[in-house]
Amino acid sequence: MMSDLSSLAGLVSEPSGEIDSSASNRSLRLAEKEKRKGEADPFGLAVKYLSQVEAGTVVRGNDELERNMLVVETVALSKGLPPELITVLLDLALSLNAGTVNCTRVLKFLVPATVVPQEAVVKGVSWLCAGKMPMNAQVLFVRWVLTVFDLIDCKDNLRSIYGFIFSFVTEENLCPFICHLLYLLTMREHVHPYRVRKLLDIQAKMGRQPFLTQLLALYKVFRPDLVTLSLPSKVRTGFKNHSSTWKVALSAVQRKNKGAVLVDQSLSLDVKEKPSTRKRKLHHLAIPPLSSAFDSNSNKVFCLQELRSFKELLENIHSIELPAQMGSLLGSSLALHYLDCVQDESASLRLNFWLGHSLQEEFLLCPGDGSSDNTSEARRFLSTILFSQQFLQEGFSSTESFLYKFLSVWDGSLLRPQILDLLSDIPLMPSVYMHKLLFEPLKQLYFTSTVFFKCSVIECLNSMLVKWLTWHSVSALEGGLDISLNSNSTMTMTLSGFMDSVMELVRFVGLLASEGLRLENCHVLLLNQTLAFYETVCDMFLKYSLPLIIMPPAGVFYPALFATDSVSVDRLGYIMYRYRKNLTLAKKQEQQREEG
Amino acid sequence: MALLTPFSKVPELNTATVLLVENEEELQSKLANALVQYKKDFNVNVRLARKLPLPVENKETRPRIDLIVFVVNLLSERSLQSVESSLAHLHSDCFLGKVCFLVTDARCGSHTQERLVSVRKLAASHQSPVLCAEHRTVDGVNAAAVRLLNILKVSAGMSPIATTALYLSSLTRCSVTSDLEED
């Protein structure tokens, strides 16, 4: 309908020149047809009416206004609104031309169908500065901006009014949401000493609020010289939930418009495409080339989206701009290559923040009415994270924190393969934390579940042990006995600490295995998984150069020895043989060291 | 006060009885169906109740109860209170592995987290396990039923190698951990 109106406008502004009489007749006929069509179309009429509402319009008892609002509202909540309409309606709402009640009403149904033009948001911020809106409307507007943030076509103008947005940080009600918005917009050039001081003043007044800490952490990443206070290295999700009002409608509209090429909607986790097509979608992201905005030395800056092959990545590696939405990097091996190579702390901070937030939203903040039941999408999302983690050969810190929280509320069967695979990617942790974070929840799940779950857990812990040992052997080669746990973390661990952790893990698996075998009557699958674990353990010295020999407990040894199937006995024999080899080599090395 | 005791009656052959106590009566029936329909090699009787004490009239005809499951819905405050008051009607012998807590809606945000901590503290003080269940999906209910059957098998004394309910409870019991500040 909008196209009809615009074509009408086009007919009016026809370029002057020789107009054929027949052509002018035809254009008159067309104009009449369009007008008739517009008259029969209630939505178009409603839009036209609303765009002409003036200041001082009487609201109470204004049936015409109410009727038109209702028409637009129904369309908005079912199909979403086109960009031009968003501008018009936002203007109508925030200028308070239709009254304060209608302001919040319009904001609540302002669901975009495709993109949100950034001029609309900038104008909205200017209305915010005018200061006539009531506080709840202001808060609703900022929450709306946060919800549709990924749909805003370009953020350059928003970044240039960073200072204006920053000034709202002093408003107590707006502060959490403004901090979140600033977090999404901040670039290096926005971090100034007076802004840091302002945030610290507010922190002194309001206390150590998580949203302030989060923003300061980002400032610290960009300019560590300006932010000197100590901040937790692992950022938890510090921002309040903002999208609840629009979440349902937005996801419904997105699902309807599935066929259209959409901007990567990662707020509501609608990962519809498979990882292979996700890469293609990444390349269609409608972000305009950045050379116009950042072009000071006429260096062409590439978006990751524009690159097509590894060769191109290598050629242009110095002039690549990371996208605003870090989550879109997951699943694209090209982007992950770049991320791993460039080791940008702000990028990993943003990625971890987004990942942690999405995981929390999807799995730990389920609505109480049970409306979300998209397990297949969730499965695909987790598989994408798994792919990225395996590609980078290390886990994300936000996945780790999520898993600890999730394990304590897991029922053992929801998305089991994905969760256990993610669990095996957990990096090394000091033995102090292992019991509380990992072992206790696993124990409570393990002993009440089926034998197949028990097998899966043992397999997962085996995989975890192998990854830890491999990490150690690689780091030990690179230099020093102190290994860093994660390429992005600054925690290091001594060799004895590492050995403590490994011992704890092996002991725990020994407990799980011996009790499990007892409960399951020496089930052959469980026995085999256990023996596979001990195949890893017996070779720790020879394969991974870790001077540790841990024997299997009696509860594992004797069931294997007296097993009724020959495979288990054979494996046990092999394991004992490897133990002997490891021990004799260790003894020989000891003797050589004493002699030489 | 008539307490529910676990050992005052003789067990039936190849049968186990489980009592599901739930204030809201939402999950009970679904869980009961799943328990009965799951393929297993012993008979299961499922009895439902809203709270304890159980009515005195049925006392003679009621079989020996092998496992008492308290279903707590973390979204309602009444649920936990009702469970707390019901616990007083159990003989202390029941807490030797014959009681377990099943919570639903554990993944629903911060209020449920606080209530979950209270349930865990309650379970830890009574040496009983806490299970989380996804009660909205069929798979979730079936998974919860399977887990309950595993515990029931042991507490009814039907585990092949002599594993007592008490021993299992020592492995599965909930332990309250102080919140670690992850840094």
Coordinates of C-alpha atoms in Angstrom, one line a residue, chain A residues 42-50 53 62-74 105 109:
Chain A
P42 CA -8.4 1.0 5.3
F43 CA -4.7 0.6 6.2
G44 CA -3.5 3.1 3.8
L45 CA -6.2 5.5 4.9
A46 CA -5.3 5.0 8.5
V47 CA -1.7 5.6 7.9
K48 CA -2.5 8.8 6.0
Y49 CA -4.6 10.0 8.8
L50 CA -2.1 9.3 11.5
V53 CA -2.2 14.3 13.2
N62 CA -11.8 11.0 19.4
D63 CA -13.3 7.9 17.7
E64 CA -11.6 8.5 14.4
L65 CA -8.2 8.5 15.9
E66 CA -9.0 5.4 17.9
R67 CA -10.3 3.6 14.9
N68 CA -7.3 4.4 12.8
M69 CA -4.9 3.4 15.6
L70 CA -6.7 0.1 15.9
V71 CA -6.3 -0.7 12.2
V72 CA -2.6 0.1 12.2
E73 CA -2.1 -1.8 15.5
T74 CA -3.6 -5.0 14.0
R105 CA 0.5 2.4 23.0
F109 CA 3.0 -2.2 18.7

